[in-house]
PDB file of C-alpha atoms in Angstrom:
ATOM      1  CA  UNK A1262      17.014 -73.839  28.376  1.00  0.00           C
ATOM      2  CA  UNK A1263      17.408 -70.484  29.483  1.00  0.00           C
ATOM      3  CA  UNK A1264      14.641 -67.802  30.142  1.00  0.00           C
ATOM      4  CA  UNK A1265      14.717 -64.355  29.021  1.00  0.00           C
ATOM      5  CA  UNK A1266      15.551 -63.248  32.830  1.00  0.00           C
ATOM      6  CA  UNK A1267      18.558 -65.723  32.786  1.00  0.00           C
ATOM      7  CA  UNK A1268      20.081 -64.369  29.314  1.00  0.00           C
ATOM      8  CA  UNK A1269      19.475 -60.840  30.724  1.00  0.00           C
ATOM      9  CA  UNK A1270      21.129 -61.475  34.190  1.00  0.00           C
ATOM     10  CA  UNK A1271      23.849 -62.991  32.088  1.00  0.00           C
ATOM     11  CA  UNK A1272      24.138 -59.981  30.191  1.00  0.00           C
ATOM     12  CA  UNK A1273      24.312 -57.932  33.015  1.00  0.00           C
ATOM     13  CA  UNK A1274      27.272 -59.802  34.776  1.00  0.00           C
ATOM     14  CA  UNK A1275      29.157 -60.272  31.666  1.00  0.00           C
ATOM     15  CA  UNK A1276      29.272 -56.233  31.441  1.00  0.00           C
ATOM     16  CA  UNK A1277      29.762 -55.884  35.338  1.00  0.00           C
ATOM     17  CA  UNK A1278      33.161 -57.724  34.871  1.00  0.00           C
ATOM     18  CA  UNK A1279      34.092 -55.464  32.193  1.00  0.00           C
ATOM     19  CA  UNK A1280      34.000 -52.565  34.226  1.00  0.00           C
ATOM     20  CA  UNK A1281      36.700 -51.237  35.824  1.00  0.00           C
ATOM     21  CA  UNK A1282      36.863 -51.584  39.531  1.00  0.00           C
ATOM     22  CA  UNK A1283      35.468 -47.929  40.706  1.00  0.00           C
ATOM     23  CA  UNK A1284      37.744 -46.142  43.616  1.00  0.00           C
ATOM     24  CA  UNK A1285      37.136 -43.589  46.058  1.00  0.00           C
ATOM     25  CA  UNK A1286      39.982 -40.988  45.776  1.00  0.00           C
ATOM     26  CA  UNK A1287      42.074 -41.790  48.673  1.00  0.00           C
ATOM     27  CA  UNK A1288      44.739 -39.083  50.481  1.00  0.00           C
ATOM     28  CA  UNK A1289      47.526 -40.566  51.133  1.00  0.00           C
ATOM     29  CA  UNK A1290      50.780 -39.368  53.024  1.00  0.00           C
ATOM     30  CA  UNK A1291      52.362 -38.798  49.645  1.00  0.00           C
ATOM     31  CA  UNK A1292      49.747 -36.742  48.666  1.00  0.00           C
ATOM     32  CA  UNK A1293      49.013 -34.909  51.702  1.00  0.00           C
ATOM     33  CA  UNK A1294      52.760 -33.383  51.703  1.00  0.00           C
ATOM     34  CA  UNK A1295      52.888 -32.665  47.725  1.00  0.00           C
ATOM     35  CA  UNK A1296      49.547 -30.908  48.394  1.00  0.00           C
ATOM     36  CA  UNK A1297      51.202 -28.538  50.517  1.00  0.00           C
ATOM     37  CA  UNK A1298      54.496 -28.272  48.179  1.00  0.00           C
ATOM     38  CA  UNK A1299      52.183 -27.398  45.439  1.00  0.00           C
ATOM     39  CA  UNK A1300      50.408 -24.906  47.599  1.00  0.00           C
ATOM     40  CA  UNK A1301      53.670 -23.482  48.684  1.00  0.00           C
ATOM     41  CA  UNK A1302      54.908 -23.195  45.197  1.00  0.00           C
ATOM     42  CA  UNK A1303      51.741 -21.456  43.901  1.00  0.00           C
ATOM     43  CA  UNK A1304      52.467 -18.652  47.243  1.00  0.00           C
ATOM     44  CA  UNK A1305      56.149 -18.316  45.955  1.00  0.00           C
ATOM     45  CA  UNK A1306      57.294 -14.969  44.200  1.00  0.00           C
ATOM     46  CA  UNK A1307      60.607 -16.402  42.814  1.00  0.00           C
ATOM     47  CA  UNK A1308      60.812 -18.275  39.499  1.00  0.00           C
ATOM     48  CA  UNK A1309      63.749 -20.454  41.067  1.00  0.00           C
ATOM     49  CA  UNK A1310      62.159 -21.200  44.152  1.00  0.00           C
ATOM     50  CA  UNK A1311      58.516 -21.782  42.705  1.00  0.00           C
ATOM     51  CA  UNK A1312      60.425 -24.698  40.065  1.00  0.00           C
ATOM     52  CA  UNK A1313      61.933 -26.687  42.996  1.00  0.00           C
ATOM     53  CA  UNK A1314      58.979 -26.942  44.801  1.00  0.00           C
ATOM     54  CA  UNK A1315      56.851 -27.836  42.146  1.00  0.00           C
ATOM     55  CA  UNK A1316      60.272 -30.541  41.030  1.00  0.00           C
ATOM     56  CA  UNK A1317      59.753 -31.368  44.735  1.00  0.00           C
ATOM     57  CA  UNK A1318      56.069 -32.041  44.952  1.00  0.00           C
ATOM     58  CA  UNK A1319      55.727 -33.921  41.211  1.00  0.00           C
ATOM     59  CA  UNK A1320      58.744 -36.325  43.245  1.00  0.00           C
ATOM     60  CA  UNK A1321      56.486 -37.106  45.823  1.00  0.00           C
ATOM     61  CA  UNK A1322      53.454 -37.759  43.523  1.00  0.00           C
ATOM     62  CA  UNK A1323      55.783 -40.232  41.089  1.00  0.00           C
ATOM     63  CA  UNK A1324      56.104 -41.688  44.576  1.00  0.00           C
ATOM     64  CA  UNK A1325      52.850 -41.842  45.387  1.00  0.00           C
ATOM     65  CA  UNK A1326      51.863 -43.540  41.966  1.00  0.00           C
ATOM     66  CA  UNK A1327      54.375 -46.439  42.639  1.00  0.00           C
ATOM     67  CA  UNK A1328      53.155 -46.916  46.219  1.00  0.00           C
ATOM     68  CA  UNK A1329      49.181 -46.905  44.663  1.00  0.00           C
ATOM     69  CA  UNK A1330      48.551 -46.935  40.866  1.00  0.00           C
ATOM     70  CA  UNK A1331      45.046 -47.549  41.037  1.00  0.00           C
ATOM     71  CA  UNK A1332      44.086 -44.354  43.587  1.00  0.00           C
ATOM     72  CA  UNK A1333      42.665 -41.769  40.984  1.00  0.00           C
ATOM     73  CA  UNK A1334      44.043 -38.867  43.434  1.00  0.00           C
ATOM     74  CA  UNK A1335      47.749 -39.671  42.417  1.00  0.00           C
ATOM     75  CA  UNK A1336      46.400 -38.653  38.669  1.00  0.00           C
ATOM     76  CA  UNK A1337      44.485 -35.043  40.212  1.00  0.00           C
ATOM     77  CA  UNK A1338      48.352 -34.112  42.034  1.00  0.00           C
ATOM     78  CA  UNK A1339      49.932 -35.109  38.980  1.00  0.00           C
ATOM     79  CA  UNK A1340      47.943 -33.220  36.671  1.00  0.00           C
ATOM     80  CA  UNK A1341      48.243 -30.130  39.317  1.00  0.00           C
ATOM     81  CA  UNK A1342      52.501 -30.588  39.620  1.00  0.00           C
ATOM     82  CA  UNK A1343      52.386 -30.819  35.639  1.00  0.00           C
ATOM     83  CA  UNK A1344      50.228 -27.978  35.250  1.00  0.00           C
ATOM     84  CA  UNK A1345      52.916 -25.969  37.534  1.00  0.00           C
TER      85      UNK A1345
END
């Protein structure tokens, strides 16, 4: 028979492993260089040129998200290259 402690622990574990796995945001090489294209395109004056480095930096996020899908950064850039 199981105690109260046993049903609660139970309880508890049952709702850890519905949980999503937590990350840490992590910088990767695709995201350090779209970074700086976003930054660059935010600095730029022309319409033209401001596009293709924002087309240029939401590349190397998409790239990004297929190398690492579960890195909660990728989302930030994307948001920031969509937002653009």
């Amino acid at each position: 028979m199981l105690s109260i402690t046993g049903l609660m622990f139970l309880a508890v574990q049952a709702n850890a492993q519905d949980t999503p796995e937590q990350r840490v945001p992590d910088m990767t090489r695709y995201l350090v260089v779209a970074a700086g294209r976003l930054q660059e395109a935010q600095s730029q004056e022309d319409d033209e040129a401001r596009l293709t480095e924002y087309q240029a930096a939401l590349d190397l996020v998409y790239e990004a998200i297929e190398d690492d899908p579960g890195n909660p950064a990728v989302y930030y850039h994307l948001g920031w290259a969509h937002r653009g």
